[in-house]
Amino acid sequence: MLAVTTLAAPLFGAAAPVTSTGWASSGSVDVTIDNEQVVTGELAKCTVDGPYRGWTQGGATGDIAVFGAGDTGCGRSGEVSIAQAAGRRFRATVLQRYGGPELTVRTFSAKCATTATGSQGEVAVGAVEGVTVPEEIPPNYRIVIPGGAAGTALATVVLNETVTPQPPDGSLVTHAVHIKLFPQGGPASGDIYLGTAACDPFGKK
């Protein structure tokens, strides 16, 4: 399992910090297929203001995806907010209806913590099947799954994804895995996330 740490750009010259915030989720689905939207919401969500722990036994979301068990934990240590999520035995079956592969992820986790001026994040991804993954996964590693009409992609898969606002404000969101359906347009659209942790040292989110 590969663990990678990412630092969000600090916000310099900020006013005195307010209460930091953070939340985590073991996963989520928000996709539209044939004009029908399927939304799970954030699975096993926790926040540093409570609930402090979340758990899901998993289950199938139609023929889109199957989640195994997942759990989260959130809290504060002094002024520091910490949020973490983990899950296992995930399968994305949605691409098979379009001739694409089944994607499986054996284990995954995401964690973040605030600092005095920013946030830092860490993700870990276990065995991935259905796409080729390097032994060491760099930040925001993007895989294109071909097979859409006119040479477009069925999906993109981003491993070890970190999202920060522009301009930077010290906050970040980490995703262990992000699957985006038909990014250039097609019969389906939307996103599947595995292992999300979000932190903000200044409490704006």
PDB file of C-alpha atoms in Angstrom:
ATOM      1  CA  MET A   1       0.000   0.000   0.000  1.00  0.00           C
ATOM      2  CA  LEU A   2       1.333   3.407  -0.989  1.00  0.00           C
ATOM      3  CA  ALA A   3       0.941   6.385   1.340  1.00  0.00           C
ATOM      4  CA  VAL A   4       1.495   9.908   0.013  1.00  0.00           C
ATOM      5  CA  THR A   5       1.471  13.165   1.969  1.00  0.00           C
ATOM      6  CA  THR A   6       0.413  16.449   0.371  1.00  0.00           C
ATOM      7  CA  LEU A   7       0.680  19.964   1.800  1.00  0.00           C
ATOM      8  CA  ALA A   8      -1.818  22.668   0.892  1.00  0.00           C
ATOM      9  CA  ALA A   9      -0.344  26.054   0.110  1.00  0.00           C
ATOM     10  CA  PRO A  10      -0.363  28.080   3.336  1.00  0.00           C
ATOM     11  CA  LEU A  11      -2.192  31.357   3.565  1.00  0.00           C
ATOM     12  CA  PHE A  12       0.266  33.996   4.736  1.00  0.00           C
ATOM     13  CA  GLY A  13      -0.681  37.249   6.366  1.00  0.00           C
ATOM     14  CA  ALA A  14      -4.005  35.867   7.549  1.00  0.00           C
ATOM     15  CA  ALA A  15      -5.921  37.242  10.477  1.00  0.00           C
ATOM     16  CA  ALA A  16      -5.966  35.327  13.747  1.00  0.00           C
ATOM     17  CA  PRO A  17      -7.218  31.803  12.988  1.00  0.00           C
ATOM     18  CA  VAL A  18     -10.801  30.917  13.779  1.00  0.00           C
ATOM     19  CA  THR A  19     -11.942  27.423  14.671  1.00  0.00           C
ATOM     20  CA  SER A  20     -10.659  24.934  12.123  1.00  0.00           C
ATOM     21  CA  THR A  21     -13.007  22.488  10.419  1.00  0.00           C
ATOM     22  CA  GLY A  22     -12.810  19.079   8.776  1.00  0.00           C
ATOM     23  CA  TRP A  23     -14.914  16.188   7.555  1.00  0.00           C
ATOM     24  CA  ALA A  24     -14.445  12.766   5.969  1.00  0.00           C
ATOM     25  CA  SER A  25     -16.431  10.217   3.981  1.00  0.00           C
ATOM     26  CA  SER A  26     -15.691   6.647   2.950  1.00  0.00           C
ATOM     27  CA  GLY A  27     -17.153   7.303  -0.495  1.00  0.00           C
ATOM     28  CA  SER A  28     -19.972   8.686  -2.599  1.00  0.00           C
ATOM     29  CA  VAL A  29     -21.783   8.277  -5.921  1.00  0.00           C
ATOM     30  CA  ASP A  30     -23.457  11.060  -7.901  1.00  0.00           C
ATOM     31  CA  VAL A  31     -24.013   9.945 -11.490  1.00  0.00           C
ATOM     32  CA  THR A  32     -26.640  10.319 -14.192  1.00  0.00           C
ATOM     33  CA  ILE A  33     -27.263   7.436 -16.605  1.00  0.00           C
ATOM     34  CA  ASP A  34     -29.920   7.587 -19.307  1.00  0.00           C
ATOM     35  CA  ASN A  35     -31.343  10.730 -17.644  1.00  0.00           C
ATOM     36  CA  GLU A  36     -31.707   8.959 -14.293  1.00  0.00           C
ATOM     37  CA  GLN A  37     -29.664  10.372 -11.405  1.00  0.00           C
ATOM     38  CA  VAL A  38     -28.269   8.101  -8.699  1.00  0.00           C
ATOM     39  CA  VAL A  39     -26.967   9.803  -5.550  1.00  0.00           C
ATOM     40  CA  THR A  40     -25.770   8.089  -2.383  1.00  0.00           C
ATOM     41  CA  GLY A  41     -24.657  11.125  -0.415  1.00  0.00           C
ATOM     42  CA  GLU A  42     -21.468  10.948   1.649  1.00  0.00           C
ATOM     43  CA  LEU A  43     -21.147   7.437   3.091  1.00  0.00           C
ATOM     44  CA  ALA A  44     -20.240   7.140   6.795  1.00  0.00           C
ATOM     45  CA  LYS A  45     -19.643  10.889   6.990  1.00  0.00           C
ATOM     46  CA  CYS A  46     -18.048  12.388  10.094  1.00  0.00           C
ATOM     47  CA  THR A  47     -17.164  15.981  10.995  1.00  0.00           C
ATOM     48  CA  VAL A  48     -14.964  17.502  13.682  1.00  0.00           C
ATOM     49  CA  ASP A  49     -18.117  18.982  15.238  1.00  0.00           C
ATOM     50  CA  GLY A  50     -19.893  15.612  15.273  1.00  0.00           C
ATOM     51  CA  PRO A  51     -20.787  12.979  14.489  1.00  0.00           C
ATOM     52  CA  TYR A  52     -17.184  12.043  15.273  1.00  0.00           C
ATOM     53  CA  ARG A  53     -17.345   8.572  13.760  1.00  0.00           C
ATOM     54  CA  GLY A  54     -19.148   6.988  10.854  1.00  0.00           C
ATOM     55  CA  TRP A  55     -19.525   3.435   9.591  1.00  0.00           C
ATOM     56  CA  THR A  56     -21.170   1.733   6.628  1.00  0.00           C
ATOM     57  CA  GLN A  57     -21.512  -1.958   5.918  1.00  0.00           C
ATOM     58  CA  GLY A  58     -21.485  -1.129   2.223  1.00  0.00           C
ATOM     59  CA  GLY A  59     -23.738  -2.505  -0.460  1.00  0.00           C
ATOM     60  CA  ALA A  60     -24.618  -2.232  -4.138  1.00  0.00           C
ATOM     61  CA  THR A  61     -25.753   0.939  -5.918  1.00  0.00           C
ATOM     62  CA  GLY A  62     -27.689  -0.677  -8.741  1.00  0.00           C
ATOM     63  CA  ASP A  63     -25.260  -1.903 -11.403  1.00  0.00           C
ATOM     64  CA  ILE A  64     -23.062   1.151 -10.887  1.00  0.00           C
ATOM     65  CA  ALA A  65     -20.845   0.251  -7.944  1.00  0.00           C
ATOM     66  CA  VAL A  66     -20.476  -2.028  -4.940  1.00  0.00           C
ATOM     67  CA  PHE A  67     -18.960  -0.695  -1.724  1.00  0.00           C
ATOM     68  CA  GLY A  68     -17.472  -2.860   0.987  1.00  0.00           C
ATOM     69  CA  ALA A  69     -17.389  -1.790   4.616  1.00  0.00           C
ATOM     70  CA  GLY A  70     -16.066   1.697   5.363  1.00  0.00           C
ATOM     71  CA  ASP A  71     -15.435   3.864   8.397  1.00  0.00           C
ATOM     72  CA  THR A  72     -14.447   7.418   9.295  1.00  0.00           C
ATOM     73  CA  GLY A  73     -13.147   9.341  12.295  1.00  0.00           C
ATOM     74  CA  CYS A  74     -13.000  13.090  12.948  1.00  0.00           C
ATOM     75  CA  GLY A  75     -11.992  15.270  15.860  1.00  0.00           C
ATOM     76  CA  ARG A  76      -9.880  18.108  17.182  1.00  0.00           C
ATOM     77  CA  SER A  77      -6.618  18.083  19.111  1.00  0.00           C
ATOM     78  CA  GLY A  78      -6.338  21.571  20.516  1.00  0.00           C
ATOM     79  CA  GLU A  79      -6.717  23.888  17.522  1.00  0.00           C
ATOM     80  CA  VAL A  80      -5.901  21.126  15.025  1.00  0.00           C
ATOM     81  CA  SER A  81      -8.717  19.420  13.116  1.00  0.00           C
ATOM     82  CA  ILE A  82      -8.148  15.844  11.924  1.00  0.00           C
ATOM     83  CA  ALA A  83     -10.377  13.832   9.559  1.00  0.00           C
ATOM     84  CA  GLN A  84      -9.803  10.355   8.129  1.00  0.00           C
ATOM     85  CA  ALA A  85     -11.681   7.753   6.115  1.00  0.00           C
ATOM     86  CA  ALA A  86     -11.063   4.179   5.015  1.00  0.00           C
ATOM     87  CA  GLY A  87     -12.805   1.523   2.985  1.00  0.00           C
ATOM     88  CA  ARG A  88     -12.271  -1.822   1.294  1.00  0.00           C
ATOM     89  CA  ARG A  89     -13.466  -4.166  -1.433  1.00  0.00           C
ATOM     90  CA  PHE A  90     -14.862  -1.592  -3.854  1.00  0.00           C
ATOM     91  CA  ARG A  91     -16.044  -2.502  -7.352  1.00  0.00           C
ATOM     92  CA  ALA A  92     -17.179  -0.137 -10.103  1.00  0.00           C
ATOM     93  CA  THR A  93     -19.295  -2.121 -12.564  1.00  0.00           C
ATOM     94  CA  VAL A  94     -20.891   0.774 -14.459  1.00  0.00           C
ATOM     95  CA  LEU A  95     -18.396   0.817 -17.342  1.00  0.00           C
ATOM     96  CA  GLN A  96     -19.096  -2.800 -18.274  1.00  0.00           C
ATOM     97  CA  ARG A  97     -22.401  -1.833 -19.896  1.00  0.00           C
ATOM     98  CA  TYR A  98     -20.355   0.293 -22.350  1.00  0.00           C
ATOM     99  CA  GLY A  99     -17.728  -2.364 -23.036  1.00  0.00           C
ATOM    100  CA  GLY A 100     -15.281  -1.062 -20.437  1.00  0.00           C
ATOM    101  CA  PRO A 101     -13.560  -2.842 -17.560  1.00  0.00           C
ATOM    102  CA  GLU A 102     -14.710  -3.539 -14.038  1.00  0.00           C
ATOM    103  CA  LEU A 103     -12.596  -1.466 -11.661  1.00  0.00           C
ATOM    104  CA  THR A 104     -11.737  -2.837  -8.232  1.00  0.00           C
ATOM    105  CA  VAL A 105      -9.882  -1.299  -5.303  1.00  0.00           C
ATOM    106  CA  ARG A 106      -8.994  -3.625  -2.446  1.00  0.00           C
ATOM    107  CA  THR A 107      -8.323  -0.970   0.208  1.00  0.00           C
ATOM    108  CA  PHE A 108      -8.138   2.807   0.366  1.00  0.00           C
ATOM    109  CA  SER A 109      -7.832   5.590   2.921  1.00  0.00           C
ATOM    110  CA  ALA A 110      -7.580   9.370   3.120  1.00  0.00           C
ATOM    111  CA  LYS A 111      -6.579  11.625   5.995  1.00  0.00           C
ATOM    112  CA  CYS A 112      -6.037  15.329   6.535  1.00  0.00           C
ATOM    113  CA  ALA A 113      -5.067  17.639   9.365  1.00  0.00           C
ATOM    114  CA  THR A 114      -4.935  21.390   9.701  1.00  0.00           C
ATOM    115  CA  THR A 115      -1.834  23.367  10.618  1.00  0.00           C
ATOM    116  CA  ALA A 116      -1.427  26.949  11.829  1.00  0.00           C
ATOM    117  CA  THR A 117      -1.473  28.274   8.261  1.00  0.00           C
ATOM    118  CA  GLY A 118      -2.698  25.444   6.032  1.00  0.00           C
ATOM    119  CA  SER A 119      -3.576  21.771   5.777  1.00  0.00           C
ATOM    120  CA  GLN A 120      -1.801  18.535   4.957  1.00  0.00           C
ATOM    121  CA  GLY A 121      -3.276  15.396   3.478  1.00  0.00           C
ATOM    122  CA  GLU A 122      -2.321  11.761   3.058  1.00  0.00           C
ATOM    123  CA  VAL A 123      -3.876   8.945   1.046  1.00  0.00           C
ATOM    124  CA  ALA A 124      -3.168   5.244   0.664  1.00  0.00           C
ATOM    125  CA  VAL A 125      -4.437   2.980  -2.117  1.00  0.00           C
ATOM    126  CA  GLY A 126      -4.149  -0.802  -2.046  1.00  0.00           C
ATOM    127  CA  ALA A 127      -4.382  -3.169  -5.008  1.00  0.00           C
ATOM    128  CA  VAL A 128      -6.209  -1.701  -8.018  1.00  0.00           C
ATOM    129  CA  GLU A 129      -7.445  -3.890 -10.893  1.00  0.00           C
ATOM    130  CA  GLY A 130      -9.031  -3.002 -14.213  1.00  0.00           C
ATOM    131  CA  VAL A 131      -6.488  -0.301 -15.025  1.00  0.00           C
ATOM    132  CA  THR A 132      -2.697  -0.224 -15.012  1.00  0.00           C
ATOM    133  CA  VAL A 133      -1.301   1.543 -11.960  1.00  0.00           C
ATOM    134  CA  PRO A 134       2.386   2.338 -11.306  1.00  0.00           C
ATOM    135  CA  GLU A 135       4.072   0.837  -8.264  1.00  0.00           C
ATOM    136  CA  GLU A 136       4.471   4.323  -6.814  1.00  0.00           C
ATOM    137  CA  ILE A 137       1.506   6.611  -7.429  1.00  0.00           C
ATOM    138  CA  PRO A 138       2.367  10.305  -7.843  1.00  0.00           C
ATOM    139  CA  PRO A 139      -0.066  13.032  -6.745  1.00  0.00           C
ATOM    140  CA  ASN A 140      -3.113  13.470  -8.973  1.00  0.00           C
ATOM    141  CA  TYR A 141      -2.202  10.443 -11.099  1.00  0.00           C
ATOM    142  CA  ARG A 142      -4.719  10.364 -13.962  1.00  0.00           C
ATOM    143  CA  ILE A 143      -5.690   7.325 -16.032  1.00  0.00           C
ATOM    144  CA  VAL A 144      -7.845   7.622 -19.159  1.00  0.00           C
ATOM    145  CA  ILE A 145     -10.097   4.662 -20.001  1.00  0.00           C
ATOM    146  CA  PRO A 146     -10.786   4.751 -23.768  1.00  0.00           C
ATOM    147  CA  GLY A 147     -13.783   3.374 -25.591  1.00  0.00           C
ATOM    148  CA  GLY A 148     -16.201   6.269 -25.967  1.00  0.00           C
ATOM    149  CA  ALA A 149     -17.677   7.442 -29.260  1.00  0.00           C
ATOM    150  CA  ALA A 150     -15.333   9.197 -31.719  1.00  0.00           C
ATOM    151  CA  GLY A 151     -12.285   8.402 -29.622  1.00  0.00           C
ATOM    152  CA  THR A 152     -13.582   9.945 -26.393  1.00  0.00           C
ATOM    153  CA  ALA A 153     -13.009   8.452 -22.951  1.00  0.00           C
ATOM    154  CA  LEU A 154     -15.402   6.172 -21.095  1.00  0.00           C
ATOM    155  CA  ALA A 155     -13.977   7.556 -17.857  1.00  0.00           C
ATOM    156  CA  THR A 156     -10.983   9.043 -16.142  1.00  0.00           C
ATOM    157  CA  VAL A 157      -9.602   7.678 -12.890  1.00  0.00           C
ATOM    158  CA  VAL A 158      -7.539   9.922 -10.623  1.00  0.00           C
ATOM    159  CA  LEU A 159      -5.586   8.333  -7.790  1.00  0.00           C
ATOM    160  CA  ASN A 160      -4.166  10.327  -4.878  1.00  0.00           C
ATOM    161  CA  GLU A 161      -6.201  13.400  -5.830  1.00  0.00           C
ATOM    162  CA  THR A 162      -5.786  16.689  -3.972  1.00  0.00           C
ATOM    163  CA  VAL A 163      -8.090  19.609  -4.684  1.00  0.00           C
ATOM    164  CA  THR A 164      -7.147  23.104  -3.489  1.00  0.00           C
ATOM    165  CA  PRO A 165      -8.929  26.379  -4.243  1.00  0.00           C
ATOM    166  CA  GLN A 166      -7.451  29.089  -6.408  1.00  0.00           C
ATOM    167  CA  PRO A 167      -6.298  31.406  -5.016  1.00  0.00           C
ATOM    168  CA  PRO A 168      -5.155  29.135  -2.163  1.00  0.00           C
ATOM    169  CA  ASP A 169      -6.723  29.679   1.246  1.00  0.00           C
ATOM    170  CA  GLY A 170      -5.016  26.917   3.233  1.00  0.00           C
ATOM    171  CA  SER A 171      -7.803  24.357   2.766  1.00  0.00           C
ATOM    172  CA  LEU A 172      -7.693  21.101   0.814  1.00  0.00           C
ATOM    173  CA  VAL A 173      -9.777  18.090  -0.113  1.00  0.00           C
ATOM    174  CA  THR A 174      -8.133  14.710  -0.672  1.00  0.00           C
ATOM    175  CA  HIS A 175      -9.650  11.752  -2.521  1.00  0.00           C
ATOM    176  CA  ALA A 176      -7.994   8.348  -2.577  1.00  0.00           C
ATOM    177  CA  VAL A 177      -9.778   7.558  -5.861  1.00  0.00           C
ATOM    178  CA  HIS A 178     -11.970   9.694  -8.154  1.00  0.00           C
ATOM    179  CA  ILE A 179     -13.780   8.118 -11.117  1.00  0.00           C
ATOM    180  CA  LYS A 180     -15.367  10.554 -13.589  1.00  0.00           C
ATOM    181  CA  LEU A 181     -17.740   9.093 -16.176  1.00  0.00           C
ATOM    182  CA  PHE A 182     -17.584  10.229 -19.823  1.00  0.00           C
ATOM    183  CA  PRO A 183     -15.642  13.462 -19.130  1.00  0.00           C
ATOM    184  CA  GLN A 184     -16.065  14.595 -22.751  1.00  0.00           C
ATOM    185  CA  GLY A 185     -19.771  13.818 -22.849  1.00  0.00           C
ATOM    186  CA  GLY A 186     -21.708  10.638 -23.510  1.00  0.00           C
ATOM    187  CA  PRO A 187     -24.571   8.455 -22.241  1.00  0.00           C
ATOM    188  CA  ALA A 188     -23.523   8.880 -18.597  1.00  0.00           C
ATOM    189  CA  SER A 189     -21.964  11.560 -16.428  1.00  0.00           C
ATOM    190  CA  GLY A 190     -20.996  12.177 -12.832  1.00  0.00           C
ATOM    191  CA  ASP A 191     -18.468  11.160 -10.222  1.00  0.00           C
ATOM    192  CA  ILE A 192     -17.617   8.321  -7.873  1.00  0.00           C
ATOM    193  CA  TYR A 193     -15.286   9.061  -4.952  1.00  0.00           C
ATOM    194  CA  LEU A 194     -13.484   6.689  -2.610  1.00  0.00           C
ATOM    195  CA  GLY A 195     -11.965   7.944   0.619  1.00  0.00           C
ATOM    196  CA  THR A 196     -12.484  11.692   1.014  1.00  0.00           C
ATOM    197  CA  ALA A 197     -11.009  13.923   3.730  1.00  0.00           C
ATOM    198  CA  ALA A 198     -11.343  17.712   3.800  1.00  0.00           C
ATOM    199  CA  CYS A 199      -9.684  20.214   6.129  1.00  0.00           C
ATOM    200  CA  ASP A 200      -9.760  23.994   6.530  1.00  0.00           C
ATOM    201  CA  PRO A 201      -7.630  25.758   9.181  1.00  0.00           C
ATOM    202  CA  PHE A 202      -9.754  28.902   9.091  1.00  0.00           C
ATOM    203  CA  GLY A 203     -13.186  27.331   9.287  1.00  0.00           C
ATOM    204  CA  LYS A 204     -14.671  28.769   6.120  1.00  0.00           C
ATOM    205  CA  LYS A 205     -15.975  25.432   4.813  1.00  0.00           C
TER     206      LYS A 205
END
